[in-house]
XYZ file of C-alpha atoms in Angstrom:
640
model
C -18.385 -117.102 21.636
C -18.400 -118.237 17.604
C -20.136 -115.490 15.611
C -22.761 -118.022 14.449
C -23.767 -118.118 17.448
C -24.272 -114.354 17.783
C -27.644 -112.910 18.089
C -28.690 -110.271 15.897
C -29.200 -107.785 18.142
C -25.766 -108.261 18.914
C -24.200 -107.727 15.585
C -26.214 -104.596 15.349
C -25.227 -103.168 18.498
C -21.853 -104.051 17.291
C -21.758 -102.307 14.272
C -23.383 -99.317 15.797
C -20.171 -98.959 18.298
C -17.984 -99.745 15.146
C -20.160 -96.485 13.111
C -19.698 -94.541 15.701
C -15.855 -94.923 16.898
C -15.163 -94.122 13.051
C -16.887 -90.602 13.510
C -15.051 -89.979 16.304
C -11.711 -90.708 15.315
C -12.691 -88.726 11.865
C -14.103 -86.147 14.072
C -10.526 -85.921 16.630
C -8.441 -86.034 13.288
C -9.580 -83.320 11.529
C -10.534 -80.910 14.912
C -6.516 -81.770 16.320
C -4.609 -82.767 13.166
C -5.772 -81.166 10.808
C -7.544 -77.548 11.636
C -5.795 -77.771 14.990
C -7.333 -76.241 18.002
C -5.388 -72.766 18.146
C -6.330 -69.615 16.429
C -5.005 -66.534 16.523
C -6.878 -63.283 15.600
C -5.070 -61.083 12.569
C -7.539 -58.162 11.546
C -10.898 -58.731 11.712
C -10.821 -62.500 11.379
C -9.857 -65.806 13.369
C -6.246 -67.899 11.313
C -4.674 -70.751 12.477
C -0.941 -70.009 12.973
C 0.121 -71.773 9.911
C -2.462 -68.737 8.019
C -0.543 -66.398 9.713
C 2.288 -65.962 7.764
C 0.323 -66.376 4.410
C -2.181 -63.522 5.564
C 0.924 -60.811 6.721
C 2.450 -61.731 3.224
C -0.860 -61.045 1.204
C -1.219 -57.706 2.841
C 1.995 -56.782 2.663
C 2.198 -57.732 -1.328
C -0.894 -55.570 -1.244
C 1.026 -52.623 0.085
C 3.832 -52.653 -2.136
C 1.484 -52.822 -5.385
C 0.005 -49.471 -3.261
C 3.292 -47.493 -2.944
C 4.619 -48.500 -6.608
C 1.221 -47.352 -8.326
C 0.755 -43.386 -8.991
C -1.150 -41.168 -6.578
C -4.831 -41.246 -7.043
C -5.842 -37.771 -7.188
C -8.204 -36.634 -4.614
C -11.674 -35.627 -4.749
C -11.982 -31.818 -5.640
C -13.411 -29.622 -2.172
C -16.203 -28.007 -3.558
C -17.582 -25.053 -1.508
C -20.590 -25.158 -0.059
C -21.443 -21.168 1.003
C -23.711 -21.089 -1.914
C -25.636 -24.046 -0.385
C -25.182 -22.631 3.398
C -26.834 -19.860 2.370
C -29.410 -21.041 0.493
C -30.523 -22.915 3.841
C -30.453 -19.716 5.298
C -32.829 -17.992 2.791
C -35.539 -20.794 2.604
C -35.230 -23.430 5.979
C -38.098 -25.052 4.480
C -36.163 -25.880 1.348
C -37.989 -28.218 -0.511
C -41.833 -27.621 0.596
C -44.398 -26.583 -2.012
C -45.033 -23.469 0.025
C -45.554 -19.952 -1.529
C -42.466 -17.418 -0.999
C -42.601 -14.936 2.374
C -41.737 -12.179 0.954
C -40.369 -9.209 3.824
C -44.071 -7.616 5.715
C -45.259 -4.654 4.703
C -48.518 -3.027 5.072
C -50.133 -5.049 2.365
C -49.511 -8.522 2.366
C -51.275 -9.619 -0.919
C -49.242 -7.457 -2.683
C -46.014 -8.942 -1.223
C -47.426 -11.871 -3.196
C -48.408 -10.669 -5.931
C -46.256 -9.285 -8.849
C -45.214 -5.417 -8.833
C -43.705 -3.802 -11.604
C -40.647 -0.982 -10.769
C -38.152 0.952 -13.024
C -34.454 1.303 -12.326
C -33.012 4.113 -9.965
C -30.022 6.411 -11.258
C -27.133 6.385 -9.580
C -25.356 9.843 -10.286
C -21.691 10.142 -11.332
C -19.263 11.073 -9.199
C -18.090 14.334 -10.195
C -14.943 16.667 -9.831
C -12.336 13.710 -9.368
C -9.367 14.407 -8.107
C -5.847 12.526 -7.245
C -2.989 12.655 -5.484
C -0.191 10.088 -4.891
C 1.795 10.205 -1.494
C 5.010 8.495 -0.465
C 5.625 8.660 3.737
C 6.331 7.069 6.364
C 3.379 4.746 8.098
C 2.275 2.688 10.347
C 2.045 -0.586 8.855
C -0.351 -3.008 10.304
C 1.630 -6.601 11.403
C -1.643 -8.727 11.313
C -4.814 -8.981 9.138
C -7.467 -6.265 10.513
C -10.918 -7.300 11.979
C -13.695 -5.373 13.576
C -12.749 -6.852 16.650
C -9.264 -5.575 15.939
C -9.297 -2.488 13.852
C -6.444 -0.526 13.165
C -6.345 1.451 16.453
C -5.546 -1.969 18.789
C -3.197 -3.298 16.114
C 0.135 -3.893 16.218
C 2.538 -1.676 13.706
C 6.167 -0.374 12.987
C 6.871 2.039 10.334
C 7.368 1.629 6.877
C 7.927 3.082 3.672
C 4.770 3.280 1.733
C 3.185 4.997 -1.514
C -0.223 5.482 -1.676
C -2.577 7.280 -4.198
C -5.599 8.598 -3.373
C -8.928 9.837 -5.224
C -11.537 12.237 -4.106
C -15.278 12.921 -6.196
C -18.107 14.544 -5.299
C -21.277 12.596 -5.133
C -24.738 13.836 -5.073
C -26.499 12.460 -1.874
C -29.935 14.278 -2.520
C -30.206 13.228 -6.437
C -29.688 9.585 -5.039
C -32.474 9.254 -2.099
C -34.852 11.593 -4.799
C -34.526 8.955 -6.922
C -35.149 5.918 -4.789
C -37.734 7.944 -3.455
C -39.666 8.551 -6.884
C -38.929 4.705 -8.043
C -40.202 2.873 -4.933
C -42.615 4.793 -3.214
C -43.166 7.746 -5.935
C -46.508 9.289 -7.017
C -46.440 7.745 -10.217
C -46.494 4.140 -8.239
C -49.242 2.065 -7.428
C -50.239 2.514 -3.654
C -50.636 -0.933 -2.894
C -46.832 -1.123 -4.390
C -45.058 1.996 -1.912
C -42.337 0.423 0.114
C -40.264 2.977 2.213
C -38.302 -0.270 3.060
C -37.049 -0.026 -0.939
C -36.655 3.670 -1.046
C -34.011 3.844 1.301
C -30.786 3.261 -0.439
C -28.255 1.027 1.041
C -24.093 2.071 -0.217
C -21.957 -0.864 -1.253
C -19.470 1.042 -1.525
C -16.531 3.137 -4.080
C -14.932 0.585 -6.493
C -11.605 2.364 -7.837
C -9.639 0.647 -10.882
C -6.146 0.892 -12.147
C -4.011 0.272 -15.155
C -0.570 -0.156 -15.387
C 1.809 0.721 -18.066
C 3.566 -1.702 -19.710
C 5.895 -1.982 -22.689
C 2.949 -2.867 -24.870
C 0.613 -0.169 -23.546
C -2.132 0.083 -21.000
C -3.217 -3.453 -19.496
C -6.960 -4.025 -18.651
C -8.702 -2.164 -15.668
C -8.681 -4.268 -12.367
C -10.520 -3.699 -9.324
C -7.940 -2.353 -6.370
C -7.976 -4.298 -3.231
C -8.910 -2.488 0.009
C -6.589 -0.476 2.250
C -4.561 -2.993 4.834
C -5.725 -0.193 7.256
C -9.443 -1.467 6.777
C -11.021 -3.360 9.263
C -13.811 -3.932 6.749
C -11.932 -4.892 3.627
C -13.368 -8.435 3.292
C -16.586 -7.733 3.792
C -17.198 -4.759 1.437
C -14.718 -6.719 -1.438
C -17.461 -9.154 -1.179
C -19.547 -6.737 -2.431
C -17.092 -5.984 -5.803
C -17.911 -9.741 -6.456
C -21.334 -10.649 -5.855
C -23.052 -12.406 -8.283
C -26.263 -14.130 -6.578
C -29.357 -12.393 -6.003
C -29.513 -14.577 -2.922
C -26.813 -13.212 -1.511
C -28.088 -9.540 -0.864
C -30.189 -10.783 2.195
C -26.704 -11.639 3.671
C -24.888 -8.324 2.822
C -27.834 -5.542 2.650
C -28.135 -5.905 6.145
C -24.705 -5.792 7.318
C -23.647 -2.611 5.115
C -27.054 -0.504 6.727
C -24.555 0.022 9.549
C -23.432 3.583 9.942
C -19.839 2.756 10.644
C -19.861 0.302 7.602
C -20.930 2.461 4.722
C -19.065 5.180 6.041
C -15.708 3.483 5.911
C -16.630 2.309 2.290
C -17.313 5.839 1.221
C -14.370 7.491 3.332
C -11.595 4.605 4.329
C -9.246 5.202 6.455
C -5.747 6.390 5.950
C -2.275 5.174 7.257
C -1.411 6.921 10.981
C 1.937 9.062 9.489
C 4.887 8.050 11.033
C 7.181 11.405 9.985
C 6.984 14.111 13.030
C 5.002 17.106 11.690
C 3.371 15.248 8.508
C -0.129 15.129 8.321
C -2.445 13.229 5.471
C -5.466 15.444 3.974
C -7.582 14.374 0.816
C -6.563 15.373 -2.639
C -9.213 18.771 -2.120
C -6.809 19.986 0.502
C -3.716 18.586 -0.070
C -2.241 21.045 -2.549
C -3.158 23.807 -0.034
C -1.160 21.767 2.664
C 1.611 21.612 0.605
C 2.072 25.170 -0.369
C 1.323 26.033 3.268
C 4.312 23.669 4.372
C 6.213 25.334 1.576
C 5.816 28.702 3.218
C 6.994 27.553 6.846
C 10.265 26.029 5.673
C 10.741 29.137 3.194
C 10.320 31.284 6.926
C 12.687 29.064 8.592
C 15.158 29.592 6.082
C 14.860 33.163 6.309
C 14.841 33.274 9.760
C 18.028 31.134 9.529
C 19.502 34.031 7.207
C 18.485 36.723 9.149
C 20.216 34.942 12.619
C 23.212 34.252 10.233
C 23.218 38.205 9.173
C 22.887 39.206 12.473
C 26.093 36.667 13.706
C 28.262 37.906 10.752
C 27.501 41.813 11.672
C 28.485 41.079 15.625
C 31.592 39.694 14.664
C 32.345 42.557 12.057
C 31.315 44.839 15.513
C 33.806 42.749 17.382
C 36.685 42.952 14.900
C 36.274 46.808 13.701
C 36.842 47.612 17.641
C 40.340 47.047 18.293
C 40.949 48.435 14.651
C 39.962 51.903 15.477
C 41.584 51.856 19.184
C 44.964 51.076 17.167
C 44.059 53.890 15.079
C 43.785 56.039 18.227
C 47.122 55.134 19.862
C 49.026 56.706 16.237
C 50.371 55.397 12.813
C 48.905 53.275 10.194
C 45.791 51.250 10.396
C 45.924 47.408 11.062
C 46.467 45.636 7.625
C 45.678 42.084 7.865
C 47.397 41.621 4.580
C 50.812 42.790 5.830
C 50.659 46.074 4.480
C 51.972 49.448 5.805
C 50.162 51.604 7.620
C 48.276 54.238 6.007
C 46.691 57.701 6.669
C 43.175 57.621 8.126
C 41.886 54.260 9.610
C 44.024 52.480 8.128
C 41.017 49.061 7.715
C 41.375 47.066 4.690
C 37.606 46.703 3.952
C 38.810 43.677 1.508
C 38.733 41.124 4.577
C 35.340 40.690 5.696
C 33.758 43.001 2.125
C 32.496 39.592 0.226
C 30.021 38.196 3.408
C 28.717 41.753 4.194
C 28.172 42.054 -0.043
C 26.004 38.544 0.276
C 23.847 39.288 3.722
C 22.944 42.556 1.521
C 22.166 40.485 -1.650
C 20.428 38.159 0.693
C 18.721 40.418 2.528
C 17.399 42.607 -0.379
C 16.399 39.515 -1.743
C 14.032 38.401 1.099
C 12.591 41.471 1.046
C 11.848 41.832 -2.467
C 9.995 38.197 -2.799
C 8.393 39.561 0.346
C 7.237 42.257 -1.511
C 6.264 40.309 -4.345
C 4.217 37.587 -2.671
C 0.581 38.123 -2.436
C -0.739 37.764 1.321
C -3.045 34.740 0.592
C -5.361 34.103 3.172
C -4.179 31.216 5.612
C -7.003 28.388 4.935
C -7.833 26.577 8.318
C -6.740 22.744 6.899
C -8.328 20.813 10.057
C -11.333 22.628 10.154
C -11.880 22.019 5.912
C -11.169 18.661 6.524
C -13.416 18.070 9.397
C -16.440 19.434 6.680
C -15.740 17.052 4.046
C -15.899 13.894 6.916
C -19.157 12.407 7.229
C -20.095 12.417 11.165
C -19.527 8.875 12.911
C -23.550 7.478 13.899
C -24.943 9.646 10.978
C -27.788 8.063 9.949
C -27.920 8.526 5.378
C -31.237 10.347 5.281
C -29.667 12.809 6.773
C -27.024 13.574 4.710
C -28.110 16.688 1.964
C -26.189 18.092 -0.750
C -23.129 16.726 -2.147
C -20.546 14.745 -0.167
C -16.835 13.858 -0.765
C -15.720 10.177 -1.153
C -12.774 8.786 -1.688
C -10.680 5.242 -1.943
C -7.181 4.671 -1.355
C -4.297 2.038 -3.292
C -1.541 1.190 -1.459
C -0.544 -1.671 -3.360
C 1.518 0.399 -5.745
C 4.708 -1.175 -6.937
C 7.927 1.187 -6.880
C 9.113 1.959 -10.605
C 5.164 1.419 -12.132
C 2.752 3.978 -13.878
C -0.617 3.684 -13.137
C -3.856 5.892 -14.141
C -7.394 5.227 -11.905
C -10.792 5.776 -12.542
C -13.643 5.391 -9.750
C -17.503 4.259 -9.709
C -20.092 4.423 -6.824
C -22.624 1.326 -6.050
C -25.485 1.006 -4.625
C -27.588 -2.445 -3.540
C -30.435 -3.325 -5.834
C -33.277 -3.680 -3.212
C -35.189 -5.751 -5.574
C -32.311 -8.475 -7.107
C -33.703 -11.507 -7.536
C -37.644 -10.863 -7.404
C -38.204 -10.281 -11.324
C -40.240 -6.851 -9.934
C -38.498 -4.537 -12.745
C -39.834 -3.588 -15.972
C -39.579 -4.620 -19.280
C -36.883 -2.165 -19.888
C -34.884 -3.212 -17.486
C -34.990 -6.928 -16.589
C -31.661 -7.600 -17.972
C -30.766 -6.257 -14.252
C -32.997 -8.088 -12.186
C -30.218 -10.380 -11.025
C -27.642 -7.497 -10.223
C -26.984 -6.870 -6.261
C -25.126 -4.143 -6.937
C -26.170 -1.150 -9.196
C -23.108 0.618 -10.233
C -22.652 4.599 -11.444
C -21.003 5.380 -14.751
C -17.174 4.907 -14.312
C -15.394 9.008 -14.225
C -12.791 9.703 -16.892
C -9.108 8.137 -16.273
C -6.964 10.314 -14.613
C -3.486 11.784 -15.518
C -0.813 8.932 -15.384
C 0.976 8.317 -11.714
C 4.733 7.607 -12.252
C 5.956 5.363 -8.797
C 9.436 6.469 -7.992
C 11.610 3.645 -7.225
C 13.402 3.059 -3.665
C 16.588 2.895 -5.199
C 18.923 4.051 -8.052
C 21.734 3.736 -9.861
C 22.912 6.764 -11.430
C 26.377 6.096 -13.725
C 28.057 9.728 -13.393
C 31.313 9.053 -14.954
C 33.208 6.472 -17.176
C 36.694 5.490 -16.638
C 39.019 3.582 -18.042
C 38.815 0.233 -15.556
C 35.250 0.957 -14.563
C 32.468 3.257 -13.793
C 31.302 5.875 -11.308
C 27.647 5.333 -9.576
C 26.263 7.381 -7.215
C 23.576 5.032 -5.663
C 20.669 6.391 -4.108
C 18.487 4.281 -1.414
C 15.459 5.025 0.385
C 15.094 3.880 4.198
C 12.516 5.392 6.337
C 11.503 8.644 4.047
C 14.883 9.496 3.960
C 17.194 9.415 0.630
C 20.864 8.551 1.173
C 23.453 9.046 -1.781
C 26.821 7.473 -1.824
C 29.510 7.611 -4.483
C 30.580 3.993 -5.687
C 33.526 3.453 -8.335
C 33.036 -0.498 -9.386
C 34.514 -2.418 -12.257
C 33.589 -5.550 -14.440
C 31.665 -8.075 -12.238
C 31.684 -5.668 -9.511
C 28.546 -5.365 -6.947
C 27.076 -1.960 -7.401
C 26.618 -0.794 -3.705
C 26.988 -2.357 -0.222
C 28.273 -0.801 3.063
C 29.410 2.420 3.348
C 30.143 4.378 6.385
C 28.070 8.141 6.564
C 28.897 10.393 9.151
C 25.654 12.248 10.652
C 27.010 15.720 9.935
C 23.945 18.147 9.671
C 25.046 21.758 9.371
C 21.613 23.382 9.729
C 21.311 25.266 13.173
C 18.321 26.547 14.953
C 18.074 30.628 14.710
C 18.872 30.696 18.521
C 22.391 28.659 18.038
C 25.611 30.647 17.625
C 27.780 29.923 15.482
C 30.421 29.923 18.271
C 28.933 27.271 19.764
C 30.737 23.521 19.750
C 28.489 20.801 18.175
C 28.379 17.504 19.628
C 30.709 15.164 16.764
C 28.853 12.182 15.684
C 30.416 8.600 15.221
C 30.164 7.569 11.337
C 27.319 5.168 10.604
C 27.359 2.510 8.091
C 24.154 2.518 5.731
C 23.813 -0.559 3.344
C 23.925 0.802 -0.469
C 23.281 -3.110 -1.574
C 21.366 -3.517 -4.896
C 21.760 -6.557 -6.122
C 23.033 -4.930 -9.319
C 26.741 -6.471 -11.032
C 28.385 -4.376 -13.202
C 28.687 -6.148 -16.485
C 30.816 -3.904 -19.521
C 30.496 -0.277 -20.877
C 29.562 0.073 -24.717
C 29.021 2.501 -27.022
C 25.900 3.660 -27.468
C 24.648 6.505 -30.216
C 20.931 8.016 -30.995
C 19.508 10.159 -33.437
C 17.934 13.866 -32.400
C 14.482 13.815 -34.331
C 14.384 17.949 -33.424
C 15.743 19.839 -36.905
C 18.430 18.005 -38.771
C 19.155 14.653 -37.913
C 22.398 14.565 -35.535
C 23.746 11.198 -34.332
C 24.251 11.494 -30.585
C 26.937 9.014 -29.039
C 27.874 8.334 -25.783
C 28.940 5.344 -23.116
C 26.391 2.887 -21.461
C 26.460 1.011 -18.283
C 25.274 -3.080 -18.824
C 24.371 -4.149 -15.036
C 22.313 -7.415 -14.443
C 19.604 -6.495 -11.728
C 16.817 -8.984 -10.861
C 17.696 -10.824 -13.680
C 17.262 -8.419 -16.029
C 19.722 -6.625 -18.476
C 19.686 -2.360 -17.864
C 21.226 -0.382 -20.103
C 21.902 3.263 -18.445
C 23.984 6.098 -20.187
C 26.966 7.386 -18.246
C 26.968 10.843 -17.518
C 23.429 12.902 -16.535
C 23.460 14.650 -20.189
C 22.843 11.394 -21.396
C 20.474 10.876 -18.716
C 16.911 9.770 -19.550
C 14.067 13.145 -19.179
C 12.552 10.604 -16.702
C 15.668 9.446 -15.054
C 17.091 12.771 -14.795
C 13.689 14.360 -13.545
C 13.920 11.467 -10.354
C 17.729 12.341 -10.056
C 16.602 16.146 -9.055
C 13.836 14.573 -7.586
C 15.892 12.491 -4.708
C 18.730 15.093 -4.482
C 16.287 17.822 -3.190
C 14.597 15.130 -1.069
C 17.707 14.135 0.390
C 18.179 17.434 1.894
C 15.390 17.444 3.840
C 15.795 15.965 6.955
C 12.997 13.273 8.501
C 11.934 12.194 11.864
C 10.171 8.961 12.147
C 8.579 7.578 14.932
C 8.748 4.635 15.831
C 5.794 4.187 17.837
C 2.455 5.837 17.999
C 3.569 7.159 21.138
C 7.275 8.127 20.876
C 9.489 9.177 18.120
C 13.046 8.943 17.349
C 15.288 10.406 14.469
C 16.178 8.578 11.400
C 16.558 11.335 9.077
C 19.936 13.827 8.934
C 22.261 11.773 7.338
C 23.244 13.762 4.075
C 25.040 11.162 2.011
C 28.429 9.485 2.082
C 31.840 10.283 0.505
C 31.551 12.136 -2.756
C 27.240 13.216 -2.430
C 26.806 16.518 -4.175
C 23.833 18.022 -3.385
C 21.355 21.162 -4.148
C 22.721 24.331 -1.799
C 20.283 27.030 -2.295
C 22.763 29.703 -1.123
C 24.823 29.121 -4.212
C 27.360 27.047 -1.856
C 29.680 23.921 -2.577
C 28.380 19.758 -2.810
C 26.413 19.943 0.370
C 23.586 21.797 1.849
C 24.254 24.563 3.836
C 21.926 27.030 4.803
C 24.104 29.504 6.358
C 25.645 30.007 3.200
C 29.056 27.735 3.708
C 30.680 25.618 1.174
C 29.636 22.126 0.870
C 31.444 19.320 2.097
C 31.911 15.654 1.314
C-alpha cells in the first residue's frame, strides 16, 4: 500500500509504535548495558560490581591517611562524684523549691537563718613517740571492712613503724559543743542536740624528712596498711565540699569507725615473746624486758658456777685419795711431789677467781638496784583503750589517741607532729557568725597542730662497714637484716669487686638453758648460706684528711672507700676511728642486736626459728663476760 494512500490515523498510530519502541530500546540499554542489572551490597549501600573495586580502594586510601596521621588525643575522663553526689543531696535538682533542712522540733526555724559561734577543739597534750623496728604480719591484699585485718592473708616482714600518743580532753570537747549549739546563751528556737553532739574525723599526723638542704614541708601520713578503714577516714584529710559532710558525718558516727581513727590498729608481732604497747608504756616494757634477760643471764652464771664447782669436787677427789696412799701430791705440771697435799691450786685458780668476781658482782648490782614496783603492762594498756560499742557521750576525762607511720624509708630522719578534727555540723549553711564565716565551708574543724617532736633516725637494713685497708683491696664487714635478725660477715674485695654475696654461716649458738650441762653433746648444725648481696662495687681507696674544729686546728688523714651503690657515689672511711658518730653509733647498734637471738613465726598460728645465726667467718661481736669475737655467756672465748 503507497503511503499516499495512507490514512491519517494510520500514520499516527504508526508513529506512536515508532515513539514508543525508541523508549524501550533506550529504556533496555541503559537498565542492561549500561547500569547493568547486578548489585552487590558494600557497607551500607547498593554498587554495581564495576563500583566495587573503586569503593574498597577509597576506603582503604582513607585508612592509610588514618594510620600515617598522629594520634588524636582523647577526650579527658572527668569525674563525676561531685555531680553523683550532688543528686544525692537535692533529687529535685533544679526545682524552685525552698531547702529541707534535717527536722527538728521547730520547723520555721530550720528555715529561717540562725546565727552560731565556732566550737574549740582542745590540743592534744603530753605527746609522746616512739619508733619500733619488728617483725609483722604484713597484709598481702588491700584491707576492707568486709576483710579486715583478722581474715587477711599475711607472712612476716621486716617493718619500722613510729608511733605517737597525746592526751585529748573528751569533756572540754562535748562542753563546748554543748554551750555553742544548744547553750544558755542560744536562742531556744535555735537548740539542736543533733549539732551538739560532736562527730571525730579523726588524728591527722605529719612528717618531715631530712634532707641535704634541711627540713622539707609537712605532709599528711597515709593510714596504717593494717586499717580496714584507711580510705574512708583519708577522705576525710581531703574534703573540701560542704556537700560532702552529709556523705561522711554519717558513716564516721559509727562506734567502730571513730574508734579506729582515734586508736588504729597495730601490726600482729611476728617475733615469739614481743609484744607492741603505746609510747606511755613502752619504755616501761622495755626496761621490764631488760630485767628478764639480765635474770637469765644470771641464772646462766649461777648454773655455770655451780658446773665449774662440781667438776673442781670431781677432780680434788682422787687428789686427796693419792695423798692418802703416801708421797707427793699429784702435779699436773710434772712436778715432784711435795709435803702436804701436794694440789697445784694454779690449774683450775683463774675460773674459781672469775665465778667469785662474777658472783660478787651479781650480788652487788643486786644490792644496788632499787626494787621498783612491777607495773601490770596489759592491765595499763587495757585503761588507755577505748571499749569496742562505746557510745562518745560516754567517754569523761581525758583519753589517749594515737596514729601510726609505717611508711618509713630505711636510712631517713623524720620528726612528726599531730592534730585532732572534728566535723563542722554546720558546713555549708552560712549559720556562723560574723567572726567566723571564713569557716563556714570547712567539714572538718581541726585542733592546733602539737610541737614537732625530737628527730627519728631510720636505721638502714644493711651496711657496709670498711674495717681495714690493704694493699690490693679492702676489708668490709657487711651487715644485713632478714627477719629481725642482723647477720655480719667479713668480706675482703678489690677494685670492681661486688661487696657481699653468698656466704656460708654455720648455726652455732653457744647459749644453753640453766638446766643443760655442759657435758652434754649438742646436736652439730649443717652450715647455711645467707646472701650478703648489696649491690655495692668497690671502686678505689683515696686519701682523705679533715680538720678537728675542737682546740687547735689538727689535720686528720686517713683512707676512704669509693663504692657505687644505687647509682650513687659513697665515700666511707676505712677503719671505725674514722668512722662517722652516726655510723659508728649503728655499728654498736647492729653488733649488740646481732647477739640477740629471734624467733619469728611464720604464721599466726605456728612459729618457727629464724634467729641464732651469729655471723659468718671473721664476725666479732660484744661478749659481756669479757670473752673473745663471739658471744658467750658462759664466759668462753669467742669463736669465728
Amino acid at each position: 500500500m503507497s503511503r499516499s494512500k495512507e490514512s491519517p490515523i494510520e500514520r499516527i498510530v504508526h508513529w506512536i509504535v515508532l515513539g514508543v519502541s525508541a523508549l524501550f530500546s533506550l529504556a533496555v540499554l541503559l537498565y542492561f548495558v549500561i547500569m547493568g542489572p547486578n548489585t552487590l551490597k558494600y557497607g551500607s549501600q547498593e554498587v554495581s560490581p564495576a563500583n566495587v573495586d573503586r569503593e574498597i580502594l577509597q576506603d582503604t586510601q582513607t585508612i592509610e591517611n588514618k594510620l600515617e596521621s598522629s594520634p588524636q588525643p582523647k577526650t579527658q575522663y572527668s569525674a563525676k562524684l561531685d555531680d553523683f553526689k550532688s543528686m544525692m543531696d537535692s533529687s529535685l535538682g533544679g526545682l524552685d523549691l525552698q531547702p529541707i533542712g534535717v527536722p527538728a522540733t521547730d520547723l520555721d526555724a530550720i528555715q529561717g537563718d540562725r546565727e552560731y559561734a565556732l566550737p574549740d577543739i582542745p590540743r592534744l597534750a603530753n605527746l609522746e613517740a616512739q619508733k619500733v623496728r619488728t617483725v609483722g604480719f604484713m597484709p598481702l591484699s588491700k584491707l576492707e571492712p568486709a576483710n579486715d585485718y583478722s581474715q587477711a592473708e599475711v607472712e612476716p616482714r621486716d617493718i619500722d613503724v613510729v608511733t605517737l600518743q597525746a592526751e585529748f580532753d573528751i569533756s572540754e570537747l562535748l562542753a563546748s559543743f554543748k554551750r555553742t549549739f544548744a547553750g544558755r546563751g542560744i536562742k531556744a528556737e535555735w537548740r539542736d542536740q543533733t549539732l551538739a553532739s560532736p562527730v571525730f574525723a579523726g588524728i591527722e599526723m605529719q612528717r618531715q624528712v631530712l634532707t641535704a638542704t634541711g627540713w622539707s614541708d609537712w605532709q599528711t601520713v597515709e593510714r596504717p596498711k593494717v586499717d580496714k578503714y584507711s580510705e574512708l577516714i583519708q577522705q576525710a584529710y581531703d574534703v573540701q565540699k560542704a556537700n560532702q559532710l552529709n556523705v561522711l558525718m554519717p558513716q564516721f558516727k559509727t562506734s567502730d569507725v571513730w574508734r579506729n581513727a582515734l586508736q588504729p590498729q597495730m601490726y600482729d608481732i611476728a617475733v615469739v615473746d614481743e609484744k607492741w604497747y603505746p609510747p606511755s608504756l613502752y619504755d616501761e616494757y622495755e626496761k621490764q624486758m631488760e630485767m628478764q634477760r639480765r635474770e637469765e643471764l644470771r641464772e646462766l652464771r649461777e648454773s655455770r658456777r655451780q658446773e665449774s664447782e662440781e667438776r673442781d669436787t670431781r677432780r680434788r677427789r682422787p687428789q686427796r685419795d693419792t695423798q692418802d696412799i703416801g708421797g707427793g701430791g699429784f702435779d699436773p705440771f710434772g712436778g715432784g711431789g711435795g709435803g702436804g697435799a701436794g694440789f697445784n691450786p694454779g690449774m683450775n685458780q683463774p675460773d674459781t677467781n672469775r665465778d667469785r668476781r662474777t658472783r660478787r658482782r651479781d650480788e652487788r648490782q643486786e644490792e644496788e638496784t632499787p626494787q621498783r614496783p612491777q607495773v601490770d603492762l596489759e592491765e595499763e594498756y587495757q585503761k588507755l583503750l577505748i571499749e569496742e560499742g562505746q557510745e562518745l557521750e560516754e567517754l569523761s576525762g581525758v583519753i589517749n589517741v594515737w596514729s601510726h607511720d609505717d611508711t618509713v624509708s630505711p636510712g631517713a630522719t623524720y620528726r612528726y607532729r599531730m592534730r585532732c578534727g572534728v566535723f563542722n555540723p554546720v558546713a555549708g549553711k552560712d549559720w556562723l557568725k560574723d567572726d567566723y564565716s571564713e569557716y563556714n565551708d570547712d567539714v572538718v574543724l581541726w585542733s592546733e597542730f602539737t610541737e614537732p617532736t625530737k628527730s627519728f633516725e631510720i636505721l638502714k637494713t644493711q651496711y657496709i662497714f670498711p674495717s681495714d685497708g690493704k694493699t690490693n683491696g679492702v676489708l668490709c664487714k657487711v651487715a644485713k637484716l632478714e627477719l629481725g635478725q642482723w647477720h655480719l660477715h667479713d668480706f675482703f674485695v678489690k677494685p670492681g669487686e661486688s661487696v657481699g654475696g653468698l656466704a656460708e654461716e654455720k648455726q652455732d649458738d653457744r647459749r644453753r638453758r640453766p638446766d643443760q650441762r655442759q657435758d652434754e653433746e649438742e646436736e652439730e648444725t649443717e652450715p647455711e648460706e645467707f646472701d650478703y648481696s648489696t649491690g655495692a662495687v668497690y671502686v678505689d681507696t683515696v686519701d682523705t684528711s679533715t680538720w678537728s674544729l675542737l682546740g687547735n686546728f689538727v689535720e686528720k688523714q686517713y683512707e676512704s672507700m669509693v663504692y657505687i651503690q644505687d647509682q650513687e657515689v659513697n665515700v666511707v672511711p676505712i677503719r671505725n676511728r674514722n668512722w662517722s658518730s652516726s655510723m659508728t653509733k649503728a655499728y654498736k647498734t647492729i653488733t649488740a642486736e646481732a647477739e640477740r637471738e629471734v624467733t619469728v613465726k611464720e604464721s599466726r598460728s605456728g612459729g618457727f626459728n629464724r634467729g641464732g645465726q651469729q655471723g659468718g667467718q671473721g664476725q666479732g661481736g660484744f661478749d659481756p663476760f669479757g670473752g673473745g669475737g663471739g658471744f658467750d655467756p658462759f664466759g668462753g672465748g669467742g669463736g669465728r
